[in-house]
Short mmCIF file of C-alpha atoms in Angstrom, two decimals:
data_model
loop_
_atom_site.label_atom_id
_atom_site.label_comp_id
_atom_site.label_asym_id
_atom_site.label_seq_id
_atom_site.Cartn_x
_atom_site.Cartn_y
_atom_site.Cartn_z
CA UNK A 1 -41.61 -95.03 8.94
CA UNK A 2 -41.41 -93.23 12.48
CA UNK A 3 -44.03 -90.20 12.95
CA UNK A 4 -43.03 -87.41 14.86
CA UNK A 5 -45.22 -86.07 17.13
CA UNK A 6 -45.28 -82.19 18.14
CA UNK A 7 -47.29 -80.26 21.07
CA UNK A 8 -49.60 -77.67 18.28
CA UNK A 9 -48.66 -75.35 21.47
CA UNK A 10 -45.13 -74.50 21.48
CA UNK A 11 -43.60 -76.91 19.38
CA UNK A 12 -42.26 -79.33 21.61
CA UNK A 13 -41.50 -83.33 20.89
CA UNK A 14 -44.24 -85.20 22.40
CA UNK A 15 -44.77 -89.38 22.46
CA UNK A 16 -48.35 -90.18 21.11
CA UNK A 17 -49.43 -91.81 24.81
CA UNK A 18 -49.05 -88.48 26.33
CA UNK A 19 -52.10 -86.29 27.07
CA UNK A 20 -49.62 -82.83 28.35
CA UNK A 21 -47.07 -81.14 27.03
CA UNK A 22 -44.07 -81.83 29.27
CA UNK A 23 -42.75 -78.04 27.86
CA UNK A 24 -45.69 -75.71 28.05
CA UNK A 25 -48.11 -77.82 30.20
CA UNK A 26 -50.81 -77.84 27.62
CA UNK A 27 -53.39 -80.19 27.11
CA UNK A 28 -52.46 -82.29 24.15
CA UNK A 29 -55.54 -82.72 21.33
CA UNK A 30 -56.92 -86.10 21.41
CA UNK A 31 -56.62 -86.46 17.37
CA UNK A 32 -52.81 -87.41 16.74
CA UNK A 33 -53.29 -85.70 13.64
CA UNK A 34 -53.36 -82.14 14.87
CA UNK A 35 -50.18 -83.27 17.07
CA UNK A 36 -48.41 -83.43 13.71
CA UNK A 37 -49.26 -79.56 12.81
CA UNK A 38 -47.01 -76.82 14.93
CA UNK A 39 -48.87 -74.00 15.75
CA UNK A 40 -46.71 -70.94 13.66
CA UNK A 41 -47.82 -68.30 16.71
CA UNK A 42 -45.82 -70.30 19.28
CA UNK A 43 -42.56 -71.26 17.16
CA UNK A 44 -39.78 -69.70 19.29
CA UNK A 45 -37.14 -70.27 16.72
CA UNK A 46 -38.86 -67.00 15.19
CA UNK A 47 -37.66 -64.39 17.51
CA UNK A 48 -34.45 -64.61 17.02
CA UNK A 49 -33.98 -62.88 13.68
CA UNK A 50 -36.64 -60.65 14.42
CA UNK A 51 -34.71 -59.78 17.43
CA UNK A 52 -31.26 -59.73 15.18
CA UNK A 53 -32.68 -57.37 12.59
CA UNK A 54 -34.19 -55.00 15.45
CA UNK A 55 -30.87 -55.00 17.43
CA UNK A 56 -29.37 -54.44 13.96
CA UNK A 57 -31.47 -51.37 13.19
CA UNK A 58 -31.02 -49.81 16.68
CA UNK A 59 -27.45 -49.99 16.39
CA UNK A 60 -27.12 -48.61 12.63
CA UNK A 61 -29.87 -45.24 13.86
CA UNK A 62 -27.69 -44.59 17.17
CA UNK A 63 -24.37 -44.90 15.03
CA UNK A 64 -25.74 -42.63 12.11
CA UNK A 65 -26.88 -40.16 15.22
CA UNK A 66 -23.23 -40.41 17.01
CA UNK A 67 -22.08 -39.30 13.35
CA UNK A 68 -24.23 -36.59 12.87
CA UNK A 69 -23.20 -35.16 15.91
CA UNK A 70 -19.81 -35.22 15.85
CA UNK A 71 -20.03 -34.19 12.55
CA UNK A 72 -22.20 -30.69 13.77
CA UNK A 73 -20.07 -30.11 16.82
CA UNK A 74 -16.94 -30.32 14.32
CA UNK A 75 -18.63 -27.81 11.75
CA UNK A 76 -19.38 -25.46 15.01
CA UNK A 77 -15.62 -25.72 15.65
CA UNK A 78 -14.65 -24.64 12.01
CA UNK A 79 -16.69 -22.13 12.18
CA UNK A 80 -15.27 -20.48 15.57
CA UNK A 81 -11.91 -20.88 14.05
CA UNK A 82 -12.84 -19.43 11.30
CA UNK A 83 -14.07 -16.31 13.53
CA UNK A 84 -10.77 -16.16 15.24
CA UNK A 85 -8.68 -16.28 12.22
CA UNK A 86 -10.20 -13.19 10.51
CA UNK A 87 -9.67 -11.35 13.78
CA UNK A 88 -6.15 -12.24 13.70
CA UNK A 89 -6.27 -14.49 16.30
CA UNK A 90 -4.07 -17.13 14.63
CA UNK A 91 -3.15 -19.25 17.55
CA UNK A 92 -6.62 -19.79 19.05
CA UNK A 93 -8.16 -20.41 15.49
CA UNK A 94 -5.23 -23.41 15.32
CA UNK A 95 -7.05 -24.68 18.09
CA UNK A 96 -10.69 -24.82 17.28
CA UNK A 97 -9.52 -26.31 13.78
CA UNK A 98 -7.59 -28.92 15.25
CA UNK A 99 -10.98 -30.11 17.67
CA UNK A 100 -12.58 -29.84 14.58
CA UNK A 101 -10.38 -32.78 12.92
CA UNK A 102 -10.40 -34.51 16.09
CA UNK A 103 -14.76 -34.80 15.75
CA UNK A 104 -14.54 -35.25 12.31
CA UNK A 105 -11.26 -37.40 10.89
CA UNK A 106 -12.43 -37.10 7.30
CA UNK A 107 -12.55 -33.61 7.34
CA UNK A 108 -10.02 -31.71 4.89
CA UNK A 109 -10.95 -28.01 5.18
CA UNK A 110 -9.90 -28.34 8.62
CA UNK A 111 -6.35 -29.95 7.84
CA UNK A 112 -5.51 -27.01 4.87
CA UNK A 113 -6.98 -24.55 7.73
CA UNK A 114 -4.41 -26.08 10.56
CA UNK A 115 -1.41 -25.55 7.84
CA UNK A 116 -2.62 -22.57 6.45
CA UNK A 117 -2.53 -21.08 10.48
CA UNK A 118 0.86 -22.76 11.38
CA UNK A 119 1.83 -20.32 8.02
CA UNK A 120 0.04 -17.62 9.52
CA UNK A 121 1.64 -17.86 13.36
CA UNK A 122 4.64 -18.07 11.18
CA UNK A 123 4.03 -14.81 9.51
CA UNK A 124 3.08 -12.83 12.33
CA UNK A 125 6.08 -14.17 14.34
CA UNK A 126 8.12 -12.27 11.55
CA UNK A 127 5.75 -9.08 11.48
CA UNK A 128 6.52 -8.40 15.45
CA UNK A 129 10.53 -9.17 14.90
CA UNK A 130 10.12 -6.71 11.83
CA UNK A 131 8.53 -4.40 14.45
CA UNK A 132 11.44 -4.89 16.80
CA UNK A 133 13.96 -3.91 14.47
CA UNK A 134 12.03 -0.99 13.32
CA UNK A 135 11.93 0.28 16.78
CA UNK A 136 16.17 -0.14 16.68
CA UNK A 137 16.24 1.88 13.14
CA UNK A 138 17.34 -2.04 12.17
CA UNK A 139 15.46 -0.62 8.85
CA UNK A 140 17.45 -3.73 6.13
CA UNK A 141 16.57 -6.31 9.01
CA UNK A 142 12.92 -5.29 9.50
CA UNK A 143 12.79 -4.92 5.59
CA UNK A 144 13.91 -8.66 5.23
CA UNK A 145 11.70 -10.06 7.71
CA UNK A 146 8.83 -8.45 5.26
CA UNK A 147 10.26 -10.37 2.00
CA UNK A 148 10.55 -13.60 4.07
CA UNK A 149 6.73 -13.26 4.72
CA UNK A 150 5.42 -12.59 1.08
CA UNK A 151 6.67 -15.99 -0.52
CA UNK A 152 4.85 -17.93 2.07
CA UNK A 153 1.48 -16.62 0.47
CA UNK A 154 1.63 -17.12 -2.87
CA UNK A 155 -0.43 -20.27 -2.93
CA UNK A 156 -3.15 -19.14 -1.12
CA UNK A 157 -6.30 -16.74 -1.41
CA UNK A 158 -9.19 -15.82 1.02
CA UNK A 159 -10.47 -12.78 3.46
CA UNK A 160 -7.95 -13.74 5.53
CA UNK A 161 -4.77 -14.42 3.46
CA UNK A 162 -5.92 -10.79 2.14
CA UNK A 163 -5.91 -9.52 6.01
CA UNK A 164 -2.61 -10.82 6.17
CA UNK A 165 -1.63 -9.39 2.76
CA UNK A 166 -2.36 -6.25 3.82
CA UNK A 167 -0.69 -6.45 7.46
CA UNK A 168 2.95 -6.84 5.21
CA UNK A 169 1.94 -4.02 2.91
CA UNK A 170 1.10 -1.39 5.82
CA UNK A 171 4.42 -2.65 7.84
CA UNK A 172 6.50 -2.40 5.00
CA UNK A 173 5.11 0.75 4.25
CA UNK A 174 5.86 1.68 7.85
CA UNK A 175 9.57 1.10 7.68
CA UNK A 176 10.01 2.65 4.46
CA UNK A 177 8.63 5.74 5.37
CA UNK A 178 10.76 5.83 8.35
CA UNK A 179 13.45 5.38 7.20
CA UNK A 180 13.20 7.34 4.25
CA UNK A 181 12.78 10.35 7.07
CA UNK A 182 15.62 9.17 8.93
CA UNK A 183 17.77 9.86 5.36
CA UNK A 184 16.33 13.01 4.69
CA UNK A 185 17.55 14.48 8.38
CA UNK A 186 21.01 13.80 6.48
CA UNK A 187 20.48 16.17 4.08
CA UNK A 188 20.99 13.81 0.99
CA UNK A 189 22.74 14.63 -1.87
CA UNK A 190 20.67 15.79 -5.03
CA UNK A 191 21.27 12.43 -6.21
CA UNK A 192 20.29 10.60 -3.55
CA UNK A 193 17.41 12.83 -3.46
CA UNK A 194 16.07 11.55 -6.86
CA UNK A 195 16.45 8.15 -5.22
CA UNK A 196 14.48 8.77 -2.00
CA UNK A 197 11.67 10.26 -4.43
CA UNK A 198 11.21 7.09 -6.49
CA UNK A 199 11.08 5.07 -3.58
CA UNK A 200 8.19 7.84 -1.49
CA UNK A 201 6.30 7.38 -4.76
CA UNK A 202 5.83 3.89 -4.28
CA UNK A 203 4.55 4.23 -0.97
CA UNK A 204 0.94 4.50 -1.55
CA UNK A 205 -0.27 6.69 1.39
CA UNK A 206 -0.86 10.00 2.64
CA UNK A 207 2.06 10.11 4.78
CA UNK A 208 4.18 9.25 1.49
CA UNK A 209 2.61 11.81 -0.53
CA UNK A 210 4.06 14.79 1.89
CA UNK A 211 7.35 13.41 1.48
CA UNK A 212 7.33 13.01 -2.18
CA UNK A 213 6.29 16.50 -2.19
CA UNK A 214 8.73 17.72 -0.02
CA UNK A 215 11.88 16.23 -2.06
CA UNK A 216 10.14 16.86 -5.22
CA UNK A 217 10.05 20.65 -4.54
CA UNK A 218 13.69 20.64 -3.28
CA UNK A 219 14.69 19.24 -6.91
CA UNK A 220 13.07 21.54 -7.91
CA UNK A 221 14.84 24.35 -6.05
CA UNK A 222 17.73 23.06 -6.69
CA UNK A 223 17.21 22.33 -10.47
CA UNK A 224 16.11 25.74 -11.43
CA UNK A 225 18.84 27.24 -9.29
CA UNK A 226 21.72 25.09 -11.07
CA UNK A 227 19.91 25.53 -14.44
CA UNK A 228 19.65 29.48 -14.10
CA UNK A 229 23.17 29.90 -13.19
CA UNK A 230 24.31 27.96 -16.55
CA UNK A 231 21.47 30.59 -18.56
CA UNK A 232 22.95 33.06 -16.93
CA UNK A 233 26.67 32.31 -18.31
CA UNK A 234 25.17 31.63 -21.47
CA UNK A 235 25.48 27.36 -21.27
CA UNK A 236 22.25 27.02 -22.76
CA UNK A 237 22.94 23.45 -23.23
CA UNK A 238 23.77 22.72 -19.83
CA UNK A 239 20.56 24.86 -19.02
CA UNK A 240 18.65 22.77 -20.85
CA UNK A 241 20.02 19.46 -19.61
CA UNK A 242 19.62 20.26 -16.09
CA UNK A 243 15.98 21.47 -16.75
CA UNK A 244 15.01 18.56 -18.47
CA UNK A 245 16.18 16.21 -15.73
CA UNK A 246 14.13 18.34 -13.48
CA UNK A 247 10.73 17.53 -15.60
CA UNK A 248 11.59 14.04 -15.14
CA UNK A 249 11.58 14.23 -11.37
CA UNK A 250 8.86 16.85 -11.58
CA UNK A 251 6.92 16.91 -15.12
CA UNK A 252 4.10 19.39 -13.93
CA UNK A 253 6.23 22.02 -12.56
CA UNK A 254 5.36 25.51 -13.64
CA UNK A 255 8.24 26.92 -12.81
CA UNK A 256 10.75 24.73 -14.51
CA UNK A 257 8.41 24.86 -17.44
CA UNK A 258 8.48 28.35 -17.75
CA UNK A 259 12.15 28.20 -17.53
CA UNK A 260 12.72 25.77 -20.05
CA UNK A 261 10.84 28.42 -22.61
CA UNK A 262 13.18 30.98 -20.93
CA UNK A 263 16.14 29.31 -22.31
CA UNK A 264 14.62 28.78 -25.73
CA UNK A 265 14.39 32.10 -25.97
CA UNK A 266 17.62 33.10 -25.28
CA UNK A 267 19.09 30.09 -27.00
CA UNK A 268 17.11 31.53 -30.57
CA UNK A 269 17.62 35.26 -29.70
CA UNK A 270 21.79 34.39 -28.96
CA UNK A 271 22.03 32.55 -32.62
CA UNK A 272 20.22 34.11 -34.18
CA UNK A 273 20.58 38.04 -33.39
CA UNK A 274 22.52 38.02 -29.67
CA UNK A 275 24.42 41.46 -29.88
CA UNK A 276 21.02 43.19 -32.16
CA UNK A 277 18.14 42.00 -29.52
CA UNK A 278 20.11 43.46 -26.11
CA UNK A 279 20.48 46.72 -27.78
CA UNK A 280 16.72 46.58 -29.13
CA UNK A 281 16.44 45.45 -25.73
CA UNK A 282 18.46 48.58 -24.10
CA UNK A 283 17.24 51.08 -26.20
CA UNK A 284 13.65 49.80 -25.41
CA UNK A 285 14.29 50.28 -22.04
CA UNK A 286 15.82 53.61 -22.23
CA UNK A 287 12.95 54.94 -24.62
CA UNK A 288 10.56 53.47 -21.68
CA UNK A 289 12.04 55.04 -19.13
CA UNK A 290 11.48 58.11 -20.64
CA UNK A 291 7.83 57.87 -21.26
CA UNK A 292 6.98 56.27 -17.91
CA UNK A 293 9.37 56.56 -14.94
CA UNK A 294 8.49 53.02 -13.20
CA UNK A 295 9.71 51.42 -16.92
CA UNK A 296 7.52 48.83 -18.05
CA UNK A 297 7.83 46.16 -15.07
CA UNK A 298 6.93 47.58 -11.81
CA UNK A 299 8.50 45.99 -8.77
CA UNK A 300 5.53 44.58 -6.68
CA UNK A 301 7.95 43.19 -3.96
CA UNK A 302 10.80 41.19 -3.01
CA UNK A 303 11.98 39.40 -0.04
CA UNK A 304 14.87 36.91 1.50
CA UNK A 305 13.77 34.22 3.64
CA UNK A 306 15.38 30.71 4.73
CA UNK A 307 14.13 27.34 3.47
CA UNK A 308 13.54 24.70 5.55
CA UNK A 309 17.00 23.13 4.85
CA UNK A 310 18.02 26.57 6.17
CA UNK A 311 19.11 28.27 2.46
CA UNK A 312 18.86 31.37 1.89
CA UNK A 313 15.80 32.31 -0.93
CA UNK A 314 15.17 35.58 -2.85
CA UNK A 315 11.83 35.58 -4.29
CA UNK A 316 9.51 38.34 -5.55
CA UNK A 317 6.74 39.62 -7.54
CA UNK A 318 6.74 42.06 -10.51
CA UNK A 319 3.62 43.96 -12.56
CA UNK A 320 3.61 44.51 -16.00
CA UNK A 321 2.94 48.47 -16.68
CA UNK A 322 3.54 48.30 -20.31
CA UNK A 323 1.28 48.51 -23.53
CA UNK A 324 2.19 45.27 -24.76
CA UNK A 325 3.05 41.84 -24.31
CA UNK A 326 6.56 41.20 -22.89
CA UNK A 327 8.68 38.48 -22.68
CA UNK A 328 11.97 37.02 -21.05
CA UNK A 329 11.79 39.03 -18.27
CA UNK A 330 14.81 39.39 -16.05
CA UNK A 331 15.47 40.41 -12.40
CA UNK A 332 18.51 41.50 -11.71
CA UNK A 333 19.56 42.11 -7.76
CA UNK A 334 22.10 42.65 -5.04
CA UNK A 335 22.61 40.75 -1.45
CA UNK A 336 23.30 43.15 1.17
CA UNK A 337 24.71 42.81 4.86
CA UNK A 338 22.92 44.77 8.01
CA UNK A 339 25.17 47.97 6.40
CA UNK A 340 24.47 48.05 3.08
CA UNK A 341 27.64 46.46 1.53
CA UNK A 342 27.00 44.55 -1.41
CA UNK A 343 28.37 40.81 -1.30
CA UNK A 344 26.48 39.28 -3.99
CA UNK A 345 25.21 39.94 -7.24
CA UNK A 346 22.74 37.51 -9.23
CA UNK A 347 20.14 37.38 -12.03
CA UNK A 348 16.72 35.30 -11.97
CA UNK A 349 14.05 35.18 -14.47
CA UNK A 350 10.33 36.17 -14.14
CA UNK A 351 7.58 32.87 -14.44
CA UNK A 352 5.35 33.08 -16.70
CA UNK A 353 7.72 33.36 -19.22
CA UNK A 354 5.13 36.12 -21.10
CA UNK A 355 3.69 39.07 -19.31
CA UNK A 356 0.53 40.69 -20.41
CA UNK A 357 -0.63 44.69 -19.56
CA UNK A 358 -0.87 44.53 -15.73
CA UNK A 359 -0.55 40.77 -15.25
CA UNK A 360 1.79 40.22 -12.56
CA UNK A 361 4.50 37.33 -12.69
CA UNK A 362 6.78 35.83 -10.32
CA UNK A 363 10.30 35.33 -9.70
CA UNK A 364 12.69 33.10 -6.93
CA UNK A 365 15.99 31.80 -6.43
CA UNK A 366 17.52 29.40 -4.00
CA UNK A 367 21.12 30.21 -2.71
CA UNK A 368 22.55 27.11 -2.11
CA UNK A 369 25.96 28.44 -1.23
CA UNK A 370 24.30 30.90 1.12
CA UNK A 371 22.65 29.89 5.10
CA UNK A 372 23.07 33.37 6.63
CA UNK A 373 19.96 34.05 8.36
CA UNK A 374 16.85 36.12 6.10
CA UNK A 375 17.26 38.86 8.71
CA UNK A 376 20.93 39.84 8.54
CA UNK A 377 20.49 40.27 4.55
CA UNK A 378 18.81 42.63 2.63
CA UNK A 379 18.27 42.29 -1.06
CA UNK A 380 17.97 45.05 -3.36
CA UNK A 381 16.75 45.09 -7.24
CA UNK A 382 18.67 46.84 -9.38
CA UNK A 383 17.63 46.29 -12.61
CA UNK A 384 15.16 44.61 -14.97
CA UNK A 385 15.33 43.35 -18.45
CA UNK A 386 12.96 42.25 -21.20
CA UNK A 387 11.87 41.58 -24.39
CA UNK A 388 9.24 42.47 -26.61
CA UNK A 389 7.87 40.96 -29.94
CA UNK A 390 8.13 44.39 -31.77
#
């Protein structure tokens, strides 16, 4: 059996005649049998794993570090882009979401962002043609562009969608209301009018309310005009039909309200005792004027004036100087020229419908068929009519 022989130094084959170690120089121990024991301190097979596992750990801490960076410097993108997207700055927002991916490749908030902005840039592409048109009176075409934009956000939510939400509601809003004052320097029809009111309604702003205020009173104008011509001739049912119409357009109106009981009144007092109640009414009158010269309404003051569609409007106020509650009260009055000829004749009813002692009540009517000027007519009140409950 051969017996190896080792320097107890470094580890080196050695011959048992040799007193060095031809490797590490050493002086060999004279007693072979510490020549067969290597020395574990000098074995230099052991630094190479040690060396492996350190290079291995090294490489693993710096690669974990080059990750956690990227992985910071992509959140700092996000975050600017998020910045720039709620100030509407779509484009550059794009930008800092696409670095963002480009740090960070598994990173999926920043791919829905980069869609979400490409549907953004999209939308306010379409918001600035819709502007275009608007500034054309293009009103259908900018109104389109609108509709193309809303579908595109149905799928998402967030501060932003909500900015953008409300971009589309204030430019739609925008065109509607212009055009709906571009139609009304057309003078609509009372149709169309009832039309162009549904539609101001659904504008939800200030600007909106003035014009649904502005159409709703000329229904109502022109309602109570229509409707006290057809009292007048005795069509209560027409009356009534037109009137309630008018509350439909205008439920809290006083004065079609107080019409509407106007035309009750008549309607019972015609069927029921027509020809008996005007010459009650008559003879109450005449036994008035007797006992008190200014009759039981006084005359507080009338006047003629143009709308602002340029009509002409009579429209006054009257006092109650009587004992007792009256009812139904009716102005009747004359349109004059500059020299006094009459032209015109016409009746109009008092609002409230019931007088009290000394309450005062009102009364107003809207020529339609009349744009003279106010001051080339003069109006004069001729007589007044009532009833009483006794």
């Amino acid at each position: 059996m051969t017996v190896l022989f080792h320097c107890p130094y470094c580890g080196t084959k050695v011959k048992d005649n040799e007193s060095y170690c031809i490797k590490c120089g050493k002086h060999l121990p004279e007693d072979m049998h510490n020549r067969l024991i290597v020395s574990k301190g000098f074995n230099k097979f052991w630094y190479l794993p040690v060396a492996i596992i350190f290079l291995l750990g090294l490489s693993i801490g710096g690669f974990y570090l080059f990750l956690e960076n990227q992985t910071a410097q992509a959140k700092d993108y996000y975050s600017d882009g998020e910045k720039s997207a709620q100030e509407g700055n779509y484009k550059e927002a794009k930008d800092f979401f696409e670095k963002a991916l480009d740090q960070k490749e598994n990173f999926p908030q920043a791919l829905n962002a980069i869609e979400f902005m490409d549907i953004a840039i999209r939308i306010q592409t379409k918001l600035d043609n819709a502007a275009k048109h608007l500034a054309k009176q293009e009103y259908q075409e900018a109104l389109s562009k609108i509709v193309e934009t809303e579908s595109s956000l149905k799928n998402y939510n967030g501060s932003v969608v909500k900015k953008l939400v409300n971009e589309i509601v204030l430019t739609r809003n925008t065109i509607k209301i212009d055009q709906l004052k571009s139609q009304l320097q057309d003078e609509p029809s009372i149709a169309e009018l009832k039309i162009l009111l549904w539609e101001a309604d659904s504008i939800k702003n200030s600007e909106a309310e003035k014009i649904t205020t502005n159409i709703r009173n000329q229904i109502i104008d022109y309602t109570y005009s229509k409707a006290s011509e057809q009292l007048n001739k005795r069509h209560f049912s027409d009356a009534q039909t037109l009137v309630n119409d008018g509350l439909i357009y205008a439920p809290e109106s006083e004065k079609l309200e107080s019409l509407q009981t106007a035309i009750e009144n008549e309607r019972v007092a015609f069927e029921t005792a027509q020809q008996r109640r005007i010459e009650s009414a008559i003879s109450t009158a005449e036994q008035e004027r007797k006992q008190n010269k200014n009759d039981a309404i006084e005359l507080v003051n009338v006047e003629i004036q143009n709308n602002n569609q340029g009509k002409l409007v009579v429209k006054g106020k009257v006092k109650s100087v009587a004992t007792i509650p009256i009812n139904t009260i009716l102005v009747e009055y004359d349109l004059l020229t500059k020299e006094g000829e009459k032209f015109k004749s016409n009746e109009v009813y008092v609002f409230p419908d019931t007088l009290y002692p000394n309450e005062v009540g009102e009364f107003e009517f809207t020529h339609f068929d009349i744009s003279d000027k106010a001051n080339e007519i003069k109006v004069k009140v001729t007589k007044t009519k009532w009833y009483t409950d006794k």
